[in-house]
Tab-separated table of C-alpha atoms and ligand atoms in Angstrom:
chain	number	residue	atom	x	y	z
A	1418	MET	CA	11.192	-41.590	22.842
A	1419	GLU	CA	8.939	-41.750	25.639
A	1420	ASP	CA	5.432	-40.428	25.261
A	1421	SER	CA	5.570	-36.667	26.171
A	1422	ILE	CA	3.209	-34.004	24.726
A	1423	PHE	CA	6.284	-32.975	22.535
A	1424	LYS	CA	6.701	-36.059	20.984
A	1425	LYS	CA	4.110	-35.328	18.030
A	1426	TYR	CA	5.591	-31.826	17.596
A	1427	ILE	CA	9.506	-33.338	17.652
A	1428	GLU	CA	8.397	-35.756	15.059
A	1429	LYS	CA	6.811	-33.458	12.805
A	1430	ARG	CA	9.646	-30.898	13.113
A	1431	ASN	CA	12.145	-33.585	11.574
A	1432	ILE	CA	10.548	-34.500	8.279
A	1433	LEU	CA	12.077	-31.978	6.159
A	1434	ILE	CA	14.823	-30.349	7.781
A	1435	GLU	CA	18.008	-32.172	8.675
A	1436	ASN	CA	19.979	-29.294	10.313
A	1437	LYS	CA	17.926	-26.315	11.246
A	1438	ASN	CA	21.136	-24.452	12.194
A	1439	ILE	CA	22.396	-24.125	8.793
A	1440	LEU	CA	19.805	-21.985	7.452
A	1441	GLN	CA	20.036	-19.380	10.315
A	1442	PHE	CA	21.723	-16.271	9.840
A	1443	THR	CA	24.263	-16.962	12.327
A	1444	TYR	CA	25.762	-19.911	10.588
A	1445	ILE	CA	28.936	-19.078	8.715
A	1446	PRO	CA	29.549	-21.296	5.436
A	1447	ASP	CA	32.763	-22.702	5.058
A	1448	GLN	CA	32.575	-21.584	1.208
A	1449	LEU	CA	30.822	-18.404	-0.276
A	1450	PRO	CA	30.300	-18.908	-3.540
A	1451	HIS	CA	30.647	-15.765	-5.888
A	1452	ARG	CA	32.809	-13.742	-3.583
A	1453	ASP	CA	36.114	-14.821	-4.922
A	1454	HIS	CA	36.944	-11.615	-6.608
A	1455	GLU	CA	36.029	-9.535	-3.304
A	1456	ILE	CA	37.947	-11.921	-1.003
A	1457	ASN	CA	41.020	-12.045	-3.378
A	1458	ASP	CA	41.132	-8.354	-3.282
A	1459	ILE	CA	41.198	-7.936	0.372
A	1460	VAL	CA	43.527	-11.029	0.776
A	1461	GLU	CA	45.772	-9.029	-1.348
A	1462	ILE	CA	45.383	-5.743	0.322
A	1463	ILE	CA	45.903	-7.318	4.181
A	1464	SER	CA	48.844	-9.999	3.619
A	1465	PRO	CA	51.425	-7.563	3.973
A	1466	SER	CA	50.121	-7.850	7.810
A	1467	LEU	CA	51.549	-11.383	7.998
A	1468	ASN	CA	54.822	-9.896	7.449
A	1469	LYS	CA	54.242	-7.112	9.922
A	1470	ASP	CA	53.792	-4.719	7.268
A	1471	LYS	CA	50.809	-2.398	7.874
A	1472	PRO	CA	48.172	-2.850	4.987
A	1473	SER	CA	46.042	-0.009	3.635
A	1474	ASN	CA	42.870	0.702	5.474
A	1475	ILE	CA	39.827	-0.470	3.335
A	1476	LEU	CA	36.176	0.550	2.944
A	1477	ILE	CA	33.766	-2.203	2.126
A	1478	ILE	CA	30.554	-0.752	0.773
A	1479	GLY	CA	27.474	-3.031	-0.662
A	1480	LYS	CA	23.800	-3.106	0.010
A	1481	THR	CA	22.201	-5.332	2.919
A	1482	GLY	CA	22.823	-9.104	2.195
A	1483	THR	CA	25.571	-9.122	-0.075
A	1484	GLY	CA	28.154	-11.060	2.143
A	1485	LYS	CA	30.214	-8.404	3.601
A	1486	THR	CA	30.043	-9.533	7.180
A	1487	ALA	CA	30.169	-13.295	6.119
A	1488	VAL	CA	33.252	-12.474	3.946
A	1489	MET	CA	35.211	-10.300	6.747
A	1490	ASN	CA	34.605	-13.556	9.396
A	1491	TYR	CA	36.049	-15.652	6.612
A	1492	ILE	CA	38.939	-13.936	6.027
A	1493	GLY	CA	39.409	-13.669	9.733
A	1494	LYS	CA	39.262	-17.204	10.041
A	1495	GLU	CA	41.856	-17.791	7.356
A	1496	LEU	CA	43.948	-15.187	8.835
A	1497	LYS	CA	44.130	-17.136	11.883
A	1498	LYS	CA	45.059	-20.192	10.051
A	1499	ALA	CA	47.833	-18.268	8.504
A	1500	ASP	CA	49.391	-17.253	11.871
A	1501	PRO	CA	47.741	-19.325	14.545
A	1502	GLU	CA	49.464	-17.931	17.523
A	1503	GLU	CA	49.041	-14.391	16.282
A	1504	LYS	CA	52.885	-13.644	16.178
A	1505	ASN	CA	52.385	-11.131	13.223
A	1506	CYS	CA	48.939	-9.657	13.189
A	1507	SER	CA	45.524	-10.194	15.026
A	1508	PHE	CA	42.261	-9.710	13.649
A	1509	VAL	CA	39.662	-7.490	16.106
A	1510	TYR	CA	35.915	-7.601	14.671
A	1511	ILE	CA	33.458	-4.884	16.298
A	1512	ASN	CA	29.883	-4.377	15.411
A	1513	CYS	CA	29.109	-0.700	15.505
A	1514	GLU	CA	25.449	-1.493	15.765
A	1515	ILE	CA	25.970	-3.229	19.364
A	1516	VAL	CA	28.718	-1.321	20.694
A	1517	ASP	CA	27.893	2.333	19.334
A	1518	THR	CA	29.944	4.920	21.519
A	1519	PRO	CA	33.546	5.786	20.764
A	1520	SER	CA	34.375	4.859	24.502
A	1521	GLY	CA	32.312	1.243	23.714
A	1522	ILE	CA	34.341	1.102	20.715
A	1523	LEU	CA	37.674	1.310	22.235
A	1524	TYR	CA	36.830	-0.712	25.218
A	1525	ASN	CA	35.771	-3.400	23.063
A	1526	ILE	CA	38.897	-3.414	20.796
A	1527	SER	CA	41.164	-3.155	23.949
A	1528	ASN	CA	39.420	-6.160	25.875
A	1529	GLN	CA	39.662	-8.043	22.676
A	1530	ILE	CA	43.566	-7.343	22.242
A	1531	ILE	CA	44.508	-7.200	25.859
A	1532	THR	CA	44.891	-10.796	27.156
A	1533	GLU	CA	46.893	-10.287	30.428
A	1534	PHE	CA	43.880	-10.082	32.921
A	1535	ASN	CA	45.606	-7.516	35.197
A	1536	ARG	CA	46.146	-5.372	32.184
A	1537	LYS	CA	41.973	-5.258	31.425
A	1538	ILE	CA	40.719	-1.893	30.909
A	1539	PRO	CA	37.940	-1.326	33.438
A	1540	TYR	CA	34.214	-0.756	31.852
A	1541	THR	CA	33.959	2.576	34.032
A	1542	GLY	CA	35.712	4.945	35.656
A	1543	TRP	CA	38.542	5.668	32.895
A	1544	SER	CA	38.313	8.535	30.628
A	1545	LEU	CA	38.240	8.214	26.719
A	1546	ASP	CA	41.747	9.614	26.674
A	1547	LYS	CA	43.177	7.151	29.351
A	1548	VAL	CA	41.514	4.467	27.595
A	1549	TYR	CA	43.161	5.474	24.274
A	1550	SER	CA	46.494	6.116	25.788
A	1551	GLU	CA	46.679	2.687	27.587
A	1552	LEU	CA	45.358	0.806	24.233
A	1553	ILE	CA	48.097	2.641	22.223
A	1554	THR	CA	51.009	1.578	24.919
A	1555	TYR	CA	49.581	-2.085	24.774
A	1556	ILE	CA	49.402	-2.043	20.955
A	1557	ASP	CA	52.880	-1.021	20.450
A	1558	GLU	CA	54.340	-3.251	23.139
A	1559	LYS	CA	53.062	-6.363	20.972
A	1560	ASN	CA	55.036	-5.123	18.097
A	1561	LYS	CA	52.717	-6.658	15.282
A	1562	VAL	CA	49.669	-5.299	12.734
A	1563	PHE	CA	46.258	-5.338	14.292
A	1564	ILE	CA	43.599	-5.304	11.768
A	1565	VAL	CA	40.393	-3.700	13.335
A	1566	VAL	CA	37.105	-4.547	11.451
A	1567	LEU	CA	34.553	-1.866	12.054
A	1568	ASP	CA	31.435	-3.797	10.774
A	1569	GLU	CA	28.041	-1.493	10.346
A	1570	ILE	CA	30.245	1.675	10.473
A	1571	ASP	CA	27.862	4.085	9.582
A	1572	ARG	CA	26.094	3.400	12.708
A	1573	SER	CA	28.570	4.743	14.748
A	1574	PHE	CA	29.005	7.798	12.460
A	1575	LYS	CA	25.417	8.628	12.590
A	1576	LYS	CA	25.317	8.990	16.170
A	1577	ASN	CA	28.963	10.038	17.041
A	1578	GLY	CA	30.254	11.685	14.216
A	1579	ASP	CA	33.872	10.693	13.026
A	1580	ASP	CA	35.792	11.414	15.853
A	1581	ILE	CA	36.342	7.535	16.480
A	1582	PHE	CA	37.687	6.733	12.906
A	1583	TYR	CA	40.091	9.960	13.579
A	1584	PHE	CA	41.324	8.427	16.592
A	1585	LEU	CA	41.722	4.872	15.162
A	1586	THR	CA	43.231	6.088	11.607
A	1587	SER	CA	45.659	8.333	13.305
A	1588	MET	CA	46.950	5.972	15.810
A	1589	ASN	CA	49.883	4.915	13.415
A	1590	GLU	CA	51.210	8.297	13.882
A	1591	THR	CA	52.082	7.498	17.477
A	1592	LEU	CA	52.841	3.735	17.434
A	1593	LYS	CA	56.774	3.146	16.646
A	1594	ASN	CA	56.586	-0.750	16.878
A	1595	SER	CA	52.898	-2.058	15.986
A	1596	LYS	CA	50.842	-0.632	13.183
A	1597	VAL	CA	46.910	-0.629	13.078
A	1598	SER	CA	44.935	-0.947	10.001
A	1599	ILE	CA	40.919	-0.356	9.755
A	1600	ILE	CA	38.490	-2.112	7.741
A	1601	GLY	CA	35.392	-0.455	7.600
A	1602	ILE	CA	31.868	-2.185	6.502
A	1603	THR	CA	28.775	-0.267	5.644
A	1604	ASN	CA	25.665	-0.874	3.798
A	1605	ASN	CA	25.016	2.747	3.283
A	1606	THR	CA	26.363	3.446	-0.375
A	1607	LYS	CA	26.172	7.289	0.473
A	1608	PHE	CA	28.256	6.561	3.668
A	1609	THR	CA	31.693	8.419	2.186
A	1610	GLU	CA	29.679	11.497	1.389
A	1611	MET	CA	29.077	11.981	4.970
A	1612	LEU	CA	32.831	11.977	6.075
A	1613	THR	CA	34.844	15.214	6.442
A	1614	THR	CA	37.469	15.012	3.599
A	1615	LYS	CA	40.183	13.963	5.840
A	1616	ILE	CA	38.476	11.109	7.199
A	1617	LYS	CA	37.314	10.056	3.847
A	1618	SER	CA	40.878	9.648	2.235
A	1619	ARG	CA	42.342	7.860	5.222
A	1620	LEU	CA	39.392	5.436	5.928
A	1621	GLY	CA	39.003	5.035	2.298
A	1622	GLU	CA	42.555	4.189	1.165
A	1623	GLU	CA	41.090	1.194	-0.781
A	1624	LYS	CA	37.450	0.561	-1.460
A	1625	ILE	CA	36.101	-2.411	-2.457
A	1626	ILE	CA	32.477	-2.695	-3.480
A	1627	PHE	CA	30.025	-5.799	-3.141
A	1628	PRO	CA	27.693	-6.136	-5.927
A	1629	PRO	CA	23.810	-6.953	-5.143
A	1630	TYR	CA	23.769	-11.206	-6.221
A	1631	THR	CA	22.252	-12.075	-9.691
A	1632	PRO	CA	19.389	-14.483	-9.523
A	1633	ASN	CA	21.746	-17.467	-10.692
A	1634	GLU	CA	24.455	-16.394	-8.073
A	1635	LEU	CA	21.673	-16.612	-5.333
A	1636	GLN	CA	20.480	-20.083	-6.544
A	1637	ASP	CA	24.143	-21.247	-6.269
A	1638	ILE	CA	24.175	-19.802	-2.675
A	1639	LEU	CA	20.860	-21.587	-1.976
A	1640	LYS	CA	21.623	-25.056	-3.433
A	1641	ASP	CA	25.030	-25.141	-1.334
A	1642	ARG	CA	22.912	-24.559	1.815
A	1643	ALA	CA	19.848	-26.720	0.557
A	1644	LYS	CA	22.349	-29.591	0.308
A	1645	ILE	CA	23.285	-29.953	3.671
A	1646	ALA	CA	20.093	-28.151	5.395
A	1647	PHE	CA	17.546	-30.500	4.167
A	1648	LYS	CA	16.592	-34.613	3.880
A	1649	PRO	CA	17.305	-35.726	0.247
A	1650	GLY	CA	14.232	-35.127	-2.269
A	1651	VAL	CA	11.971	-32.805	-0.050
A	1652	LEU	CA	12.480	-29.741	-1.962
A	1653	ASP	CA	10.278	-29.316	-5.140
A	1654	GLU	CA	12.688	-28.448	-8.161
A	1655	GLY	CA	10.962	-24.907	-8.792
A	1656	VAL	CA	11.418	-23.678	-5.026
A	1657	ILE	CA	15.016	-22.427	-5.452
A	1658	PRO	CA	14.936	-20.562	-8.500
A	1659	TYR	CA	11.488	-19.148	-7.082
A	1660	CYS	CA	13.259	-18.019	-3.856
A	1661	ALA	CA	16.294	-16.547	-5.954
A	1662	ALA	CA	14.019	-14.987	-8.470
A	1663	ILE	CA	11.881	-12.947	-5.510
A	1664	SER	CA	14.993	-12.112	-3.682
A	1665	ALA	CA	17.195	-10.661	-6.903
A	1666	GLN	CA	13.981	-8.691	-7.839
A	1667	ASP	CA	14.055	-6.678	-4.780
A	1668	SER	CA	17.799	-6.483	-3.729
A	1669	GLY	CA	20.007	-9.262	-4.637
A	1670	ASP	CA	19.843	-10.170	-1.084
A	1671	ALA	CA	21.288	-13.482	0.191
A	1672	ARG	CA	20.014	-13.103	3.690
A	1673	LYS	CA	16.620	-12.520	2.549
A	1674	ALA	CA	16.988	-15.430	-0.030
A	1675	LEU	CA	17.776	-17.760	2.762
A	1676	ASP	CA	14.864	-16.505	5.151
A	1677	ILE	CA	12.217	-17.046	2.460
A	1678	LEU	CA	13.620	-20.824	2.123
A	1679	ARG	CA	13.913	-21.450	5.859
A	1680	ILE	CA	10.257	-19.758	6.522
A	1681	ALA	CA	8.690	-21.806	3.735
A	1682	ALA	CA	10.447	-24.837	5.049
A	1683	ASP	CA	8.978	-24.196	8.448
A	1684	ILE	CA	5.609	-23.682	7.012
A	1685	ALA	CA	5.519	-26.677	5.172
A	1686	GLU	CA	7.130	-28.633	8.304
A	1687	ARG	CA	4.167	-27.291	10.669
A	1688	ASN	CA	1.470	-28.093	7.941
A	1689	GLY	CA	2.878	-31.767	7.906
A	1690	ASP	CA	3.552	-31.638	4.377
A	1691	GLN	CA	5.960	-34.150	2.513
A	1692	THR	CA	7.691	-31.713	0.266
A	1693	ILE	CA	8.437	-27.908	0.026
A	1694	THR	CA	6.828	-26.463	-2.773
A	1695	GLU	CA	6.516	-22.830	-4.329
A	1696	ALA	CA	3.163	-22.442	-2.653
A	1697	HIS	CA	4.870	-22.364	0.644
A	1698	VAL	CA	7.695	-19.888	-0.679
A	1699	ASN	CA	4.572	-18.010	-1.359
A	1700	PHE	CA	3.283	-17.928	2.123
A	1701	ALA	CA	6.855	-17.282	3.598
A	1702	ARG	CA	7.073	-13.960	1.295
A	1703	ASN	CA	3.569	-12.884	2.276
A	1704	LYS	CA	4.731	-13.586	6.074
A	1705	ILE	CA	7.876	-11.906	5.798
A	1706	GLU	CA	6.314	-8.649	4.013
A	1707	LEU	CA	3.370	-8.619	6.495
A	1708	ASP	CA	6.011	-8.823	9.451
A	1709	ALA	CA	7.959	-5.918	7.921
A	1710	VAL	CA	5.000	-3.810	7.605
A	1711	ILE	CA	3.626	-4.472	11.034
A	1712	GLU	CA	7.243	-3.528	12.552
A	1713	VAL	CA	6.759	0.116	10.586
A	1714	ILE	CA	3.098	0.448	11.345
A	1715	LYS	CA	4.282	-0.035	15.103
A	1716	THR	CA	6.587	2.940	14.684
A	1717	ILE	CA	4.389	5.589	13.164
A	1718	THR	CA	2.802	8.286	15.239
A	1719	ILE	CA	-0.846	8.513	16.351
A	1720	GLN	CA	-1.337	11.191	13.619
A	1721	SER	CA	-0.207	9.213	10.839
A	1722	LYS	CA	-2.138	6.255	12.368
A	1723	ILE	CA	-5.323	8.514	12.073
A	1724	VAL	CA	-4.587	9.465	8.657
A	1725	LEU	CA	-4.066	5.756	7.964
A	1726	MET	CA	-7.383	4.958	9.663
A	1727	SER	CA	-9.204	7.510	7.347
A	1728	ILE	CA	-7.903	5.994	4.202
A	1729	VAL	CA	-8.916	2.556	5.633
A	1730	LYS	CA	-12.325	3.988	6.286
A	1731	ASN	CA	-12.807	5.723	2.889
A	1732	GLN	CA	-11.787	2.128	1.310
A	1733	GLU	CA	-14.271	0.604	3.468
A	1734	ASN	CA	-16.888	2.903	2.073
A	1735	GLU	CA	-15.995	2.043	-1.608
A	1736	ASN	CA	-14.367	5.470	-2.265
A	1737	ASN	CA	-11.834	3.836	-4.363
A	1738	LYS	CA	-10.863	6.818	-6.156
A	1739	MET	CA	-10.386	8.997	-2.797
A	1740	THR	CA	-8.438	12.202	-2.852
A	1741	THR	CA	-6.335	14.299	-0.383
A	1742	GLY	CA	-9.468	16.230	0.333
A	1743	ASP	CA	-11.632	13.284	0.880
A	1744	VAL	CA	-9.010	11.637	3.432
A	1745	TYR	CA	-8.730	15.319	5.104
A	1746	THR	CA	-12.518	15.199	5.758
A	1747	THR	CA	-12.487	11.731	7.440
A	1748	TYR	CA	-9.326	12.487	9.118
A	1749	LYS	CA	-11.118	15.545	10.718
A	1750	GLU	CA	-14.262	13.502	11.639
A	1751	ILE	CA	-12.095	10.624	13.039
A	1752	CYS	CA	-10.005	13.438	15.243
A	1753	THR	CA	-13.080	14.562	16.453
A	1754	ILE	CA	-14.753	11.213	17.632
A	1755	ILE	CA	-11.571	10.216	19.471
A	1756	GLY	CA	-10.263	13.472	20.758
A	1757	ASN	CA	-7.243	14.086	19.015
A	1758	GLN	CA	-5.596	17.577	17.778
A	1759	ILE	CA	-6.647	18.245	14.047
A	1760	LEU	CA	-3.889	19.046	11.637
A	1761	SER	CA	-3.761	21.126	8.869
A	1762	GLN	CA	-4.679	19.883	5.220
A	1763	ARG	CA	-1.053	20.621	4.533
A	1764	ARG	CA	0.128	18.510	7.412
A	1765	VAL	CA	-1.694	15.855	6.578
A	1766	ALA	CA	-0.958	15.722	2.929
A	1767	ASP	CA	2.743	15.665	4.199
A	1768	LEU	CA	1.647	12.481	6.245
A	1769	ILE	CA	0.007	10.902	3.653
A	1770	SER	CA	3.302	11.365	1.436
A	1771	GLU	CA	5.268	9.777	4.445
A	1772	LEU	CA	3.235	7.001	4.536
A	1773	ASP	CA	3.546	6.485	0.847
A	1774	MET	CA	7.320	6.727	1.144
A	1775	LEU	CA	7.021	4.098	3.927
A	1776	GLY	CA	5.149	1.670	1.247
A	1777	ILE	CA	1.840	1.352	3.326
A	1778	ILE	CA	-0.081	3.035	0.847
A	1779	HIS	CA	0.263	4.213	-2.495
A	1780	ALA	CA	-0.412	7.635	-3.521
A	1781	ARG	CA	-0.588	8.854	-7.160
A	1782	VAL	CA	-0.480	12.454	-8.299
A	1783	LYS	CA	-3.004	13.425	-10.562
A	1784	SER	CA	-4.350	16.663	-12.058
A	1785	PHE	CA	-7.812	17.962	-11.367
A	1786	GLY	CA	-8.471	20.835	-13.843
A	1787	SER	CA	-8.916	24.296	-12.160
A	1788	LYS	CA	-8.831	22.935	-8.481
A	1789	GLY	CA	-4.883	22.250	-9.281
A	1790	ARG	CA	-3.062	18.920	-8.491
A	1791	THR	CA	-4.194	16.924	-5.907
A	1792	LYS	CA	-3.694	13.203	-4.879
A	1793	GLU	CA	-5.445	10.377	-5.672
A	1794	ILE	CA	-4.836	7.905	-3.076
A	1795	GLU	CA	-4.933	3.999	-3.448
A	1796	LEU	CA	-4.699	1.613	-0.667
A	1797	ASN	CA	-1.731	-0.527	-0.824
A	1798	ILE	CA	-2.035	-2.840	2.150
A	1799	SER	CA	-3.332	-6.263	2.481
A	1800	LYS	CA	-6.801	-7.037	4.317
A	1801	ASP	CA	-4.818	-8.380	7.451
A	1802	ILE	CA	-2.576	-5.106	7.752
A	1803	THR	CA	-6.253	-3.140	7.417
A	1804	GLN	CA	-7.304	-5.509	10.276
A	1805	ILE	CA	-4.312	-4.493	12.487
A	1806	VAL	CA	-4.948	-0.740	11.917
A	1807	ILE	CA	-8.724	-1.022	12.785
A	1808	ASP	CA	-7.994	-3.328	15.783
A	1809	ASP	CA	-5.903	-0.708	17.004
A	1810	ASP	CA	-6.870	0.450	20.751
A	1811	ILE	CA	-7.158	4.073	19.689
A	1812	PHE	CA	-9.751	3.513	17.265
A	1813	ARG	CA	-12.428	1.552	19.196
A	1814	PRO	CA	-14.379	4.582	19.465
A	1815	LEU	CA	-15.053	4.076	15.620
A	1816	ILE	CA	-16.729	0.694	15.643
A	1817	ASN	CA	-20.113	2.423	14.403
A	1818	TYR	CA	-18.478	5.328	12.337
A	1819	LYS	CA	-18.650	5.816	8.697
A	1820	PRO	CA	-17.392	8.587	6.754
A	1821	SER	CA	-19.956	11.031	5.539
A	1822	LYS	CA	-20.641	11.431	2.129
A	1823	GLN	CA	-17.581	12.675	0.104
A	1824	THR	CA	-17.489	14.793	-2.666
A	1825	THR	CA	-15.281	12.924	-4.993
A	1826	LEU	CA	-14.021	14.655	-7.867
A	1827	MET	CA	-14.033	13.583	-11.514
B	2404	ATP	N1	28.498	-15.774	-1.067
B	2404	ATP	C1	27.784	-16.242	-0.128
B	2404	ATP	N2	27.868	-17.846	-0.048
B	2404	ATP	C2	26.945	-18.261	1.163
B	2404	ATP	N3	26.264	-17.586	2.025
B	2404	ATP	C3	26.219	-16.258	1.964
B	2404	ATP	C4	27.074	-15.467	0.628
B	2404	ATP	N4	26.515	-14.226	0.921
B	2404	ATP	C5	26.079	-14.045	1.942
B	2404	ATP	N5	25.729	-15.304	2.417
B	2404	ATP	C6	24.742	-15.313	3.567
B	2404	ATP	O1	23.840	-14.569	3.592
B	2404	ATP	C7	23.346	-13.926	4.888
B	2404	ATP	C8	23.733	-12.262	4.627
B	2404	ATP	O2	25.113	-12.315	4.458
B	2404	ATP	P1	26.028	-11.113	5.123
B	2404	ATP	O3	25.535	-10.914	6.761
B	2404	ATP	O4	27.463	-11.266	5.034
B	2404	ATP	O5	25.386	-9.734	4.468
B	2404	ATP	P2	26.065	-8.220	4.614
B	2404	ATP	O6	26.293	-7.742	3.657
B	2404	ATP	O7	27.121	-8.367	6.126
B	2404	ATP	O8	24.649	-7.645	4.959
B	2404	ATP	P3	24.173	-6.295	5.978
B	2404	ATP	O9	24.898	-5.148	5.436
B	2404	ATP	O10	22.909	-6.318	6.168
B	2404	ATP	O11	25.047	-6.565	7.180
B	2404	ATP	C9	24.609	-14.658	5.751
B	2404	ATP	O12	23.651	-15.821	6.210
B	2404	ATP	C10	25.352	-15.149	4.899
B	2404	ATP	O13	25.911	-16.157	5.275
B	2405	MG	MG1	26.729	-7.256	7.898
């Protein structure tokens, strides 16, 4: 390579990672270890489609990162191998997080199915009814089975209710030649409770649960990827078991395990280190946690930020056993300084509970004799995050502020 300011960067980037794409979430592996049961169950249910018989609708439920999307994409590819010209069945995949209105979903299904250009449905100008009836006419002409996968189905439901599922599951009542089967995927384990009884029984004719991965299963998944992603010998022995243990502990989430491994490798490479070690994994883990909390802090309201800042200020003041009352006193002072409306102590207590639920702080309930129950609050945020709160523009007037002396109980 010719001399270029990028040269050093490129050389440094290629020490450890052979193929970066393999660790990205968009990569679809050829093998999906530890999902044989789930794959077999689904294949068994949908295989009649290859003889033009209608398979049952399926609802796939499992927590995030348990391989639901990967498995359905894999099955879609295999189905296509079994019927390359799509004579008997077609597979249509929609992600309802991206396409989340009923008309968007119908439009998207239509334009994946309708191959003739002059029959494509225009993006605007048609009513939902017209799109629906044109789609039914088209589907019926094809005389085959359509398997429609609605991934992240709860997203559409939250926005629009279950009308669209009613539309889609009742198509078969109008169709004479073709059939439509729906496969819904959700990571919301309470999803079925939100549905009306009618839709619940239609969508969930078959239910398949994807359990979280165990640490050993995650290790197998990571090992498969690592083999093709990294140059030989660059991974310390303990790295994969450690990544797997961390991810299994929280949620059995393969996406998270792969993320930690990818970020650890990135950190090692950027450092110019020769191997990837458990220390890099720890850095990666902290980075992921920090990024997640930063995202949350971005979304909270100004009032919550002030409450958070009040806790930070008490902490700075070495009031390590602060109570809701202490926080409220500081909160009122800060509101006065920055010119914000003051909420009641009760509302502030609610905001403290909210911050607790978001995992930004840790609030323990303690009883203080005659004063009844009050909360003792512990800060559960790292120095980095404390700094992010302090650096928020709205708190610029607080540079020289110290909370006035607290009347700490106990
Ligand atoms: N058994 C497996 N073998 C190899 N890779 C896997 C396996 N299961 C999941 N993965 C990988 O883990 C990541 C997350 O999987 P996937 O996207 O399928 O999760 P999901 O269950 O759809 O999660 P969500 O509910 O958040 O959409 C993907 O990169 C996927 O390729
Ligand atoms: Mg998914």
